[in-house]
Coordinates of C-alpha atoms and ligand atoms in Angstrom, one line a residue:
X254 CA -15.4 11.0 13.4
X255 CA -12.3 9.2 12.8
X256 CA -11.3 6.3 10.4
X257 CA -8.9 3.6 12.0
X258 CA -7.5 1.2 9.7
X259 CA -5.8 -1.9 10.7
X260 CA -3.6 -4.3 8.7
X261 CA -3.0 -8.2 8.0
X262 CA -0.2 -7.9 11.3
X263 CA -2.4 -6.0 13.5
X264 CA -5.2 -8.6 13.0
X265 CA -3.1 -11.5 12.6
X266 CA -4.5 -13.5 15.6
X267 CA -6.2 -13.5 18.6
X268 CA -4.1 -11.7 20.6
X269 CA -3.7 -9.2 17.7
X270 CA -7.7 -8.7 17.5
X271 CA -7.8 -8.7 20.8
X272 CA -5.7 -5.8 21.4
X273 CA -7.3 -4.1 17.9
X274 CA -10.6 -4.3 20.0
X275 CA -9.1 -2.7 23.1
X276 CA -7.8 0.0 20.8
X277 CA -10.6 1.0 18.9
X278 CA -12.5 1.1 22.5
X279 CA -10.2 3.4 24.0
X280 CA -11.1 5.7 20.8
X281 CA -15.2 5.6 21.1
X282 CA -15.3 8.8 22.1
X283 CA -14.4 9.9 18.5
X284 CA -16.6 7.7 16.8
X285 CA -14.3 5.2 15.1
X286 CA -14.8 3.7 11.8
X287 CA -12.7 0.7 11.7
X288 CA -11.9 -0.6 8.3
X289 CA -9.7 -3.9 8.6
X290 CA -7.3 -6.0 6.1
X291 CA -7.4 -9.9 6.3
X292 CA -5.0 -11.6 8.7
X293 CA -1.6 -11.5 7.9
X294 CA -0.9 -13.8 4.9
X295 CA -4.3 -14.6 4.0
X296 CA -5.0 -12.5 0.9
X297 CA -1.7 -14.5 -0.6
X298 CA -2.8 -17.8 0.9
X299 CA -6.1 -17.1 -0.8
X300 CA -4.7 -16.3 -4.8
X301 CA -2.9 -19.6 -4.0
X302 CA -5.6 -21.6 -3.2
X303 CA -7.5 -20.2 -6.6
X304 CA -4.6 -21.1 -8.6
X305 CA -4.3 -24.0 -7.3
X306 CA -7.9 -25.2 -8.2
X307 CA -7.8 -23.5 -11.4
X308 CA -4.5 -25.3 -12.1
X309 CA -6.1 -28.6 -11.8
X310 CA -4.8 -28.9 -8.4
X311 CA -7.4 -29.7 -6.7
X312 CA -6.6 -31.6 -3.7
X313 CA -3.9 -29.2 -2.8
X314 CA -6.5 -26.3 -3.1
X315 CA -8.8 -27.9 -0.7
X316 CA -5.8 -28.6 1.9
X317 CA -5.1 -24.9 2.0
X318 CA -8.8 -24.1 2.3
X319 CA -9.1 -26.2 5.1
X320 CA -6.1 -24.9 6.5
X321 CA -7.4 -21.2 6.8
X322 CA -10.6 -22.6 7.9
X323 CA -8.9 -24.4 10.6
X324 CA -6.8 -20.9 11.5
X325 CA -9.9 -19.1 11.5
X326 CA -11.8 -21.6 13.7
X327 CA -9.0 -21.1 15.7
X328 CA -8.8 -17.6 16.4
X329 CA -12.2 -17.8 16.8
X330 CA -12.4 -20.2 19.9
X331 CA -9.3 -18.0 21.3
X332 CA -11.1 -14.5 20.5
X333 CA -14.6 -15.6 21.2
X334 CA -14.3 -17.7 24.4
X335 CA -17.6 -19.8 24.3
X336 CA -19.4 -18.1 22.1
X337 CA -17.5 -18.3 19.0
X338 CA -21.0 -20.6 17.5
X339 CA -21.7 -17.5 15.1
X340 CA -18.5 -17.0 13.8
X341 CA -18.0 -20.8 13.4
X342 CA -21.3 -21.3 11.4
X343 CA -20.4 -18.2 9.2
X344 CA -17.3 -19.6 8.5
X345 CA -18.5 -23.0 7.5
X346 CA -20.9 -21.6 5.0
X347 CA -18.0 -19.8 3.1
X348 CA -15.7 -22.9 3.4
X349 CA -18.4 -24.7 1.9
X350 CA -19.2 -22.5 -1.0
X351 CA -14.8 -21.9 -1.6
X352 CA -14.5 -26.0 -1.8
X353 CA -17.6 -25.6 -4.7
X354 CA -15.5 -23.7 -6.2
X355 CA -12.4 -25.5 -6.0
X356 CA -15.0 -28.0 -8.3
X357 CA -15.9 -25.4 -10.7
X358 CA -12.6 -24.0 -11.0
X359 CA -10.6 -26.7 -12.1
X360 CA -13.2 -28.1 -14.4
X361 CA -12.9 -24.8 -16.6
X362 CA -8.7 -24.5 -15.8
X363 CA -8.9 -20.9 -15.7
X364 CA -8.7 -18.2 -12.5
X365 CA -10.6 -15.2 -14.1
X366 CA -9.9 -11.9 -12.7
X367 CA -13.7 -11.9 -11.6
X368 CA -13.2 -15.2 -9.5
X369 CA -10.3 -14.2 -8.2
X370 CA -11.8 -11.0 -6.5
X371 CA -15.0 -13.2 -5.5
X372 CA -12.1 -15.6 -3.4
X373 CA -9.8 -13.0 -2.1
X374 CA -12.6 -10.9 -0.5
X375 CA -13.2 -13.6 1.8
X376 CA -10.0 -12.6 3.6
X377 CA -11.0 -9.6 5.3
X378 CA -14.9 -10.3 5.6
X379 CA -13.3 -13.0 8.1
X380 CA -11.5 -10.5 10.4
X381 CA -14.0 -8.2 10.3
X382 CA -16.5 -10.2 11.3
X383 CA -13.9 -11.9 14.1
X384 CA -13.7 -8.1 15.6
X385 CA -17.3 -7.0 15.4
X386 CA -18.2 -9.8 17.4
X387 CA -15.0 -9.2 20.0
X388 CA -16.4 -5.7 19.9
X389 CA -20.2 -6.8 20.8
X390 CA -19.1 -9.3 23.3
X391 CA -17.2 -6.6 25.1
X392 CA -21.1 -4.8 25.3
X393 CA -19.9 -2.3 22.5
X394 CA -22.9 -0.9 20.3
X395 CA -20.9 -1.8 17.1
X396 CA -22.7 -2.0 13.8
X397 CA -20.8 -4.4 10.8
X398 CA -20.8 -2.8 7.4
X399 CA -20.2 -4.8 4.0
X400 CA -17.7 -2.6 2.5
X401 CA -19.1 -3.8 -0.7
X402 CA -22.5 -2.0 -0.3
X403 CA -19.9 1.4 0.2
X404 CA -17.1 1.2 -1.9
X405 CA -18.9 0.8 -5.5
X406 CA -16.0 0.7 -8.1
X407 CA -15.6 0.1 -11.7
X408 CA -15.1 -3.8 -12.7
X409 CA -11.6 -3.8 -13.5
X410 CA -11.6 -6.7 -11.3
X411 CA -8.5 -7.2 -9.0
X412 CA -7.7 -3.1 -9.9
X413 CA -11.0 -1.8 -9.6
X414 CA -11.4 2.6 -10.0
X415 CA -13.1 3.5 -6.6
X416 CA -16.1 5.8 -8.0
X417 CA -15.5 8.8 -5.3
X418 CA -19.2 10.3 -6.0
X419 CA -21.1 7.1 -5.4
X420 CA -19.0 6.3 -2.8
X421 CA -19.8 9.6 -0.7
X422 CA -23.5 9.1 -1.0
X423 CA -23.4 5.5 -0.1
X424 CA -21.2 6.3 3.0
X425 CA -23.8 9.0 4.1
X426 CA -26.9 7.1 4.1
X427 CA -25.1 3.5 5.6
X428 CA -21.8 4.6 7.5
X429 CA -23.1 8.2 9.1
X430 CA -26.2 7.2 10.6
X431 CA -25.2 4.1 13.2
X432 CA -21.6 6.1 14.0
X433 CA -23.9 9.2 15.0
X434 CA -25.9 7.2 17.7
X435 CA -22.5 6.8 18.9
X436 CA -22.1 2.9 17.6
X437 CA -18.6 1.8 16.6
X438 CA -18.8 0.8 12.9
X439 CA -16.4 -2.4 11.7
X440 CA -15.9 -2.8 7.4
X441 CA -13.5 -4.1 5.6
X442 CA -10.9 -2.6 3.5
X443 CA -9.8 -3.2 -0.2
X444 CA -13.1 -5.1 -1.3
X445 CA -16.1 -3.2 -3.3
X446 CA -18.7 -4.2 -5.4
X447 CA -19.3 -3.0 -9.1
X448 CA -22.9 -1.0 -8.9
X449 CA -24.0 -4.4 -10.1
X450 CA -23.3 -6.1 -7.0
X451 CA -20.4 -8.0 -8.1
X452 CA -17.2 -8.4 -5.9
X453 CA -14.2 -6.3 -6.7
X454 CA -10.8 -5.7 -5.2
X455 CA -8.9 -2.0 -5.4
X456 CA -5.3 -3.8 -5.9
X457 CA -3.1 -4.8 -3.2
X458 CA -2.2 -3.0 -0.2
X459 CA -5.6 -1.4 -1.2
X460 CA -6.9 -1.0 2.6
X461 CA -5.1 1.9 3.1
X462 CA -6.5 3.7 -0.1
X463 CA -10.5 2.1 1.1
X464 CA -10.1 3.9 4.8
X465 CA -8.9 7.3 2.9
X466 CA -11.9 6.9 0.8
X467 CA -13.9 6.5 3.9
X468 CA -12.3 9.4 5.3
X469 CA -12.7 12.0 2.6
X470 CA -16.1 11.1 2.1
X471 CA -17.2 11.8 5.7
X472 CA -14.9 14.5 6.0
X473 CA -13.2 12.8 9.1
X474 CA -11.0 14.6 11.6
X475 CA -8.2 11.6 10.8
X476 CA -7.4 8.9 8.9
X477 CA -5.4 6.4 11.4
X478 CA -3.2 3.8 9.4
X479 CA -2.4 1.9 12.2
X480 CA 0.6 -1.0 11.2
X481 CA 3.5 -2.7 12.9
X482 CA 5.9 -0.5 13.1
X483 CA 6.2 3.2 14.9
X484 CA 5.4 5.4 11.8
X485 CA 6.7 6.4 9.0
X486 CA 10.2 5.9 8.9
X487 CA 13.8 7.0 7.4
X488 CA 14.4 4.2 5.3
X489 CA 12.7 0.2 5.5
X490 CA 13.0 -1.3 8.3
X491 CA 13.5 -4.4 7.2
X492 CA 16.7 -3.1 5.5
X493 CA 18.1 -0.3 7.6
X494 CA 17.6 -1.4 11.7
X495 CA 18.5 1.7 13.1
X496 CA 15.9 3.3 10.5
X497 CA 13.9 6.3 12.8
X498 CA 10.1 7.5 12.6
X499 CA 9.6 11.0 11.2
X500 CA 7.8 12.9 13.2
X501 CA 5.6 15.0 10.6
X502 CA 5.8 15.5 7.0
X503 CA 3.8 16.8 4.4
X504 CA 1.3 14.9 2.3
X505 CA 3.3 15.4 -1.0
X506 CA 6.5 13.8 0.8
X507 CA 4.5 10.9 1.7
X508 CA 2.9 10.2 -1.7
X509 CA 6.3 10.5 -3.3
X510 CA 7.6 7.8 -0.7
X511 CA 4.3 6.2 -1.1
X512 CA 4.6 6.1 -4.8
X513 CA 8.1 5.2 -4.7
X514 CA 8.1 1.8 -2.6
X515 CA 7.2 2.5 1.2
X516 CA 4.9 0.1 1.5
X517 CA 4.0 1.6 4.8
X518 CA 1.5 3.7 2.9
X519 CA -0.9 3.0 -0.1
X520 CA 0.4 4.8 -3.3
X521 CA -3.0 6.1 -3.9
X522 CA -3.8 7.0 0.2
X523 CA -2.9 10.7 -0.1
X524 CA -5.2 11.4 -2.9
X525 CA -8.7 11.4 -0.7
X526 CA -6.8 12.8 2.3
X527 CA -5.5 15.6 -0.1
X528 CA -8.4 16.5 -1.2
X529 CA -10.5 16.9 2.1
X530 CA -7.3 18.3 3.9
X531 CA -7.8 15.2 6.7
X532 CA -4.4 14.5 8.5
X533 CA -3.2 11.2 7.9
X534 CA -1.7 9.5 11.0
X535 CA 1.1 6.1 10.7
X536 CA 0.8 4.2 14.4
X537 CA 1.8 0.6 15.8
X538 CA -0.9 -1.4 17.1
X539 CA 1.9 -2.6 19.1
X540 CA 2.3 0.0 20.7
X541 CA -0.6 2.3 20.8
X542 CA 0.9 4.3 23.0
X543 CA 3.2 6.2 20.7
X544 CA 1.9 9.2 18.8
X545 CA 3.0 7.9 15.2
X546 CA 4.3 9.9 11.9
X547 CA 1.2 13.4 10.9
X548 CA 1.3 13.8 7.5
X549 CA -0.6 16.8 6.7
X550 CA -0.7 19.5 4.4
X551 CA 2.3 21.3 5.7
X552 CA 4.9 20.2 8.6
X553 CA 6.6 22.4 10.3
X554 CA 11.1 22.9 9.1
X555 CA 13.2 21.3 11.6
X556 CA 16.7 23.1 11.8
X557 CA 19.1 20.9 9.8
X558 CA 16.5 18.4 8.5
X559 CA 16.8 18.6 4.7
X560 CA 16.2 14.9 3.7
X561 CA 12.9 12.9 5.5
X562 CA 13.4 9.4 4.3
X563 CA 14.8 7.5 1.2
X564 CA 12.4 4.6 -0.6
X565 CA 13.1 2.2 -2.9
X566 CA 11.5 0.4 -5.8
X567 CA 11.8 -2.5 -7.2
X568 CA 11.8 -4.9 -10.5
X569 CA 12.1 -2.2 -12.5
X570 CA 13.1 -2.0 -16.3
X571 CA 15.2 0.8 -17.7
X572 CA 14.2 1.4 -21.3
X573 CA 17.1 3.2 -23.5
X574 CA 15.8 5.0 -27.0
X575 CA 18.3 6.3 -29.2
X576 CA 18.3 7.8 -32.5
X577 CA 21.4 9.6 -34.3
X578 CA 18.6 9.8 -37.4
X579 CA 16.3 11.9 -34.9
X580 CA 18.8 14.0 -33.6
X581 CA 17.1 17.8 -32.8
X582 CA 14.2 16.4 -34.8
X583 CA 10.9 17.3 -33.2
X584 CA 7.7 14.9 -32.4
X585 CA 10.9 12.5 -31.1
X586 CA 9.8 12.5 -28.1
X587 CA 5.8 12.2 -28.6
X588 CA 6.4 9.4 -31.3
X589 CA 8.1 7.4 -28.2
X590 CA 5.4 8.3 -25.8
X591 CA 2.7 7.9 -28.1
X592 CA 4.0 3.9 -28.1
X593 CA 3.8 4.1 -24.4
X594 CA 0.2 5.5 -24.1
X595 CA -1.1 2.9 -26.7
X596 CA -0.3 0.4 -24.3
X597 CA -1.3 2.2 -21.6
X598 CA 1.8 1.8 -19.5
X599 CA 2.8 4.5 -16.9
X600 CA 6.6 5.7 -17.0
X601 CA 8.0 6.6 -14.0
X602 CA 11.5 8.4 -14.4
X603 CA 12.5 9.9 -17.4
X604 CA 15.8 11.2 -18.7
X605 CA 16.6 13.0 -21.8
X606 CA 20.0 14.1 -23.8
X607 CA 20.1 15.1 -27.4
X608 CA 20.5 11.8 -28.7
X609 CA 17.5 10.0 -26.9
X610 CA 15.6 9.4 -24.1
X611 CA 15.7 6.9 -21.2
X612 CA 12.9 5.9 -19.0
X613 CA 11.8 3.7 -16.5
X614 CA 8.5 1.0 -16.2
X615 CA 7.7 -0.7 -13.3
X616 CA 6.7 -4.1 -15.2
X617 CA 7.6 -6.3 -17.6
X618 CA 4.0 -6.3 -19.2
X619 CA 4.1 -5.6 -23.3
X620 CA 7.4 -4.9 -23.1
X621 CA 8.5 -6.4 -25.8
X622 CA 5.9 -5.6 -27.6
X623 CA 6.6 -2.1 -26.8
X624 CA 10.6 -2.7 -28.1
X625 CA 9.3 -4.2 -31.2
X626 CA 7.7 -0.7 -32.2
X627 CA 10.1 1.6 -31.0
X628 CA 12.9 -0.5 -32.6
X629 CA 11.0 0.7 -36.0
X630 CA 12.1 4.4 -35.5
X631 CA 15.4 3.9 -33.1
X632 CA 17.8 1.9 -31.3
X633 CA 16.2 0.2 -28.1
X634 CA 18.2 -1.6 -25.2
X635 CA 16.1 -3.2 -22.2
X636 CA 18.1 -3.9 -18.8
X637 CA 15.9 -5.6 -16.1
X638 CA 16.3 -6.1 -12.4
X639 CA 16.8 -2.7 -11.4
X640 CA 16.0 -0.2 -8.4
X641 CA 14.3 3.1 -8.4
X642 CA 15.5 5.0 -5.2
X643 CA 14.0 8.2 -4.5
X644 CA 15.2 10.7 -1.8
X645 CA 12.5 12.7 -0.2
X646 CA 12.3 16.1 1.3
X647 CA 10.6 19.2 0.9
X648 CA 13.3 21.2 1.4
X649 CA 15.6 19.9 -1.2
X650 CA 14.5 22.5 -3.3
X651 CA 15.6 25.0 -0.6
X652 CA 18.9 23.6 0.2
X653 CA 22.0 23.4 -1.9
X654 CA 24.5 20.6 -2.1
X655 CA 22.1 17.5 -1.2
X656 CA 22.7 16.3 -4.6
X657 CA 26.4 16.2 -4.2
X658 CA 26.0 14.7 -0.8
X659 CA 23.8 11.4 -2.2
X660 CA 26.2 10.6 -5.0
X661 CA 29.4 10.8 -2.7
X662 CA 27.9 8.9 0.0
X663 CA 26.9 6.6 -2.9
X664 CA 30.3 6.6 -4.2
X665 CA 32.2 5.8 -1.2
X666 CA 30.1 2.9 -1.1
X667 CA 30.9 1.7 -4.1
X668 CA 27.2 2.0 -5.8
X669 CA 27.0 2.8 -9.3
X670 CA 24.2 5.2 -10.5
X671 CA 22.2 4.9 -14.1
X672 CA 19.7 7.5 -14.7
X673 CA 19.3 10.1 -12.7
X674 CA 16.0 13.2 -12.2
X675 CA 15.5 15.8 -10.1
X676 CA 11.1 15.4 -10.1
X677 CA 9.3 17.9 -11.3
X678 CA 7.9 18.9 -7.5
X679 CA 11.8 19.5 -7.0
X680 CA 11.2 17.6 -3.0
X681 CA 12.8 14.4 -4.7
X682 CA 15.7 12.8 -6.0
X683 CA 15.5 9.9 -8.3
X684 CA 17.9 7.3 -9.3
X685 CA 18.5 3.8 -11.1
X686 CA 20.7 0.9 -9.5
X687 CA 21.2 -2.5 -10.2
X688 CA 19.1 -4.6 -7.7
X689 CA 22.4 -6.3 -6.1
X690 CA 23.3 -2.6 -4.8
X691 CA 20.0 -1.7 -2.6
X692 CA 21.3 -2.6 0.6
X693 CA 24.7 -1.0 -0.1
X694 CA 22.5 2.3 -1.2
X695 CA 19.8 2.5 1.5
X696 CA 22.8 2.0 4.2
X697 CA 24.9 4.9 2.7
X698 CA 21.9 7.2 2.4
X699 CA 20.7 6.6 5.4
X700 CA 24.0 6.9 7.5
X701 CA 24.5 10.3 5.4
X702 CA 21.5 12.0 6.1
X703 CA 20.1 10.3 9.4
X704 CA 22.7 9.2 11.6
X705 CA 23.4 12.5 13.0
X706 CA 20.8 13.9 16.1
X707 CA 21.7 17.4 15.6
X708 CA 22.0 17.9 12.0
X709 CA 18.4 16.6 12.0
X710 CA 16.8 18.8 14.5
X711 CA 15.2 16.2 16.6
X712 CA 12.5 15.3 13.5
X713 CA 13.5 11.6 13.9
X714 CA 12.8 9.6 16.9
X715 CA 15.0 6.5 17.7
X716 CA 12.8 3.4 17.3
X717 CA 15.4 0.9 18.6
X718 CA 14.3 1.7 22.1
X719 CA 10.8 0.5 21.7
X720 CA 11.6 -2.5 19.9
X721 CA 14.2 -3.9 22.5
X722 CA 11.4 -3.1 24.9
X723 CA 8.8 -5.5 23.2
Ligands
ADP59 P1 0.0 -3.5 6.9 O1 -0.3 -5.0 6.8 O2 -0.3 -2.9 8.3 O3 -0.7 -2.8 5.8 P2 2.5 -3.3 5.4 O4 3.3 -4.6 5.5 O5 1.7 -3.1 4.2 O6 1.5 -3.3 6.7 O7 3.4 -2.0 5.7 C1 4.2 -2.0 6.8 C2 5.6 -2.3 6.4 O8 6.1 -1.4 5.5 C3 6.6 -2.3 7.6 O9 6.6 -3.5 8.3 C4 7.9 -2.0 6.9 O10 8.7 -3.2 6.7 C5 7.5 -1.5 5.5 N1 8.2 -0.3 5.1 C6 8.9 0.0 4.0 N2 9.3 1.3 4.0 C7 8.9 1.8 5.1 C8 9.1 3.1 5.7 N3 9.7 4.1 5.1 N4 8.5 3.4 6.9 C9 7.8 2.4 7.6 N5 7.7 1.2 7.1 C10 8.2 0.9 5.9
LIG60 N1 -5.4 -7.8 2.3 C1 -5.1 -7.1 1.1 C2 -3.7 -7.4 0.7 O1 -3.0 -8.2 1.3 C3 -5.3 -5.6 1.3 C4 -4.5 -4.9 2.4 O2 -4.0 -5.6 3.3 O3 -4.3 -3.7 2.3 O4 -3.3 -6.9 -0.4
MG61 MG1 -0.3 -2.3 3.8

């Protein structure tokens, strides 16, 4: 079987579903489990609305409820063509219960985490439920699944820990049976329930992560992450237009990239894929027809290819520790990361000389609190607003002189560079700029290593062609 997830732009309207449903047909054969995001926007439409109501906004709160009611009505009508009653009715017992809320909400002025999870899984509820019912109207055997009755998590509510074990069992006895009579099953992504029954969420971007899950735990052939663009590519193509898909690459350069900013991909996708071995495949709904970026467990060297993409992250704050006093003294180092684990804050780069130790956190949460204690043993400075870049390939580690060519390209274009690691799986390069310099960077890095056809061995397709084409 195979698990085909589809994003907030690949289910953004009518048309969108439309074409999802046509997609997903064309893929019966394989026994498709289709695990959808909300329409585009509506998880953030939604966290507004809920602070809005909890903010003692309460009118403006119901306006935007009725807005997405009126936008899901819509699609509805368009999608469903004269038989859009269900859907309708479904809708207006949500509405109904979301405008109690709005009540509840701003009588107590507070959004708990718990309420917030119990709002924003609305969102993709909706577009499943849009698409199983384009699916049945098209004479499909499809068979809807509440994700929540699936994906049991821990209640860390809006960050909720999957529980793989339970989830495994749970997919086996509901998901397995309907997809081997050969029905088409629809569930959501990024919603779960604790194994109380109460709504949680897996953090944002989570549906990628949910339809790995899925995947591992029925040992699927593939896990299809289908999105709006071709694949995974060079560099964002928001930032970079002439940014190409990668053809293949491996699952550690993807969860590097991952981890490191391409929002393309979950952080936390490769895990389940990982550990099952199951290919993970990037397409465009748009364009079904293309054949996407594999990530597997190994992709094959292309002649001259030595760098795969570059990703970016940002709001990050760099965190110098120094101490002259501490100089060669050990327990230095475990004194400052002892600070770090008490607040249970992940560090991402980390660079050491005799003197100190800087690092990198990717939120501004307790850190002062955290300067406050290291300031008892050392000398602290905190600079905000910067980048983490990282430059991906597995054979960096091969290959000499890539270093020197990412800080000359980086010089020439005038880029200044803070902290610099080579990571510990050697298939990455990682660097600090100011935030005003990412354009500058990306551009430089990505005319260095991906402008040239034959240095790259014909890994990278072109994906200016297709989108001309649109
Ligand atoms: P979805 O709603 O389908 O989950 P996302 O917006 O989460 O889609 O992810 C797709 C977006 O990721 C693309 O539109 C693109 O702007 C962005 N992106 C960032 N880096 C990359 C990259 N290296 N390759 C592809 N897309 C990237
Ligand atoms: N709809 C959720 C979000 O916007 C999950 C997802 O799209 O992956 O974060
Ligand atoms: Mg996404």
């Amino acid at each position: 079987m195979l698990v085909m997830k589809f994003g907030g732009t690949s289910v953004q309207d009518a048309a969108a579903l439309r074409n999802v449903a046509q997609i997903v047909v064309s893929q019966r054969a394989r026994s498709p489990l289709v695990v959808l995001s909300a329409c585009a926007g509506v998880t953030n439409t939604l966290i507004d609305a809920g602070q809005k109501a909890a903010s003692g906004k309460s009118e403006e709160a119901l306006a935007v409820f009725a807005s997405l009611h009126l936008r899901h009505n819509a699609i509805a009508d368009e999608l469903l063509e004269g038989q859009s009653n269900k859907a309708k009715e479904l809708f207006e017992t949500d509405f109904t219960s979301l405008r109690r809320l709005v009540y509840g909400l701003s009588i107590v002025n507070e959004l708990t985490p718990r309420a917030l999870d119990q709002i924003v899984a609305h969102g993709e509820r909706w577009s499943s439920m849009l698409l199983a019912l384009a699916l049945e109207q098209r004479g499909v055997p499809v068979t809807p699944v509440d994700a929540r009755t699936v994906m049991i998590t821990g209640s860390e509510f809006t960050k909720a820990t999957p529980l793989f074990d339970v989830i495994e069992e749970k997919a086996k006895q509901i998901l397995l049976p309907p997809l081997n009579e050969g029905r088409i099953v629809v569930t959501q992504g990024f919603i779960g329930s604790t194994k109380e029954g109460i709504t949680t969420t897996i953090g944002r971007g989570g549906s990628d992560y949910s339809a790995a899950i899925f995947g591992a735990a029925l040992n699927a052939e593939e896990i299809q992450i289908w999105t709006d663009v071709d694949g995974f590519l060079t560099a964002d193509p928001k930032i970079v237009s002439d940014a190409r898909k990668i053809k293949e690459m491996t699952f550690t350069e993807a969860a590097e990239l991952a981890y490191f900013g391409a929002k393309v991909l979950h952080p936390s996708t490769i895990l389940p894929a990982v550990q099952k071995n199951i290919p993970v495949r990037v397409l465009n709904s748009r364009r079904p027809e293309g054949d996407g970026t594999l990530i597997a467990n190994t992709a094959p060297a292309y002649p001259g290819c030595v760098v795969k993409s570059v990703a970016y992250k940002k709001g990050i704050t760099v965190i110098g520790i120094q101490s002259t006093r501490m100089l060669m003294a050990h327990g230095f180092l475990a004194r400052v990361f002892e600070v770090f684990e008490r607040y249970k804050k992940s560090v991402d780069v980390v660079v050491t000389s005799e003197v100190g130790v800087s690092l990198t956190v990717d939120n501004d949460s307790d850190v002062e609190k955290i300067e406050e204690e290291l300031a008892r043993f050392a000398d602290v400075k905190v600079e905000k607003n910067k980048v983490v870049f990282c430059v991906v390939g597995e054979r960096m580690k091969s290959t000499k002189g890539v270093a020197a060519r990412v800080f000359r390209a980086l010089a020439e274009a005038q880029v200044n560079i803070e902290l610099i690691s080579q990571g510990g799986s050697e298939i990455n390069l990682t660097f600090v700029v100011d935030e005003a310099a990412i354009d500058d960077a990306v551009r430089a890095l990505h005319q260095e290593f991906f402008s040239d056809d034959f240095a790259s061995g014909n890994l990278f397709e072109s994906i200016v062609a297709h989108e001309t084409a649109r």
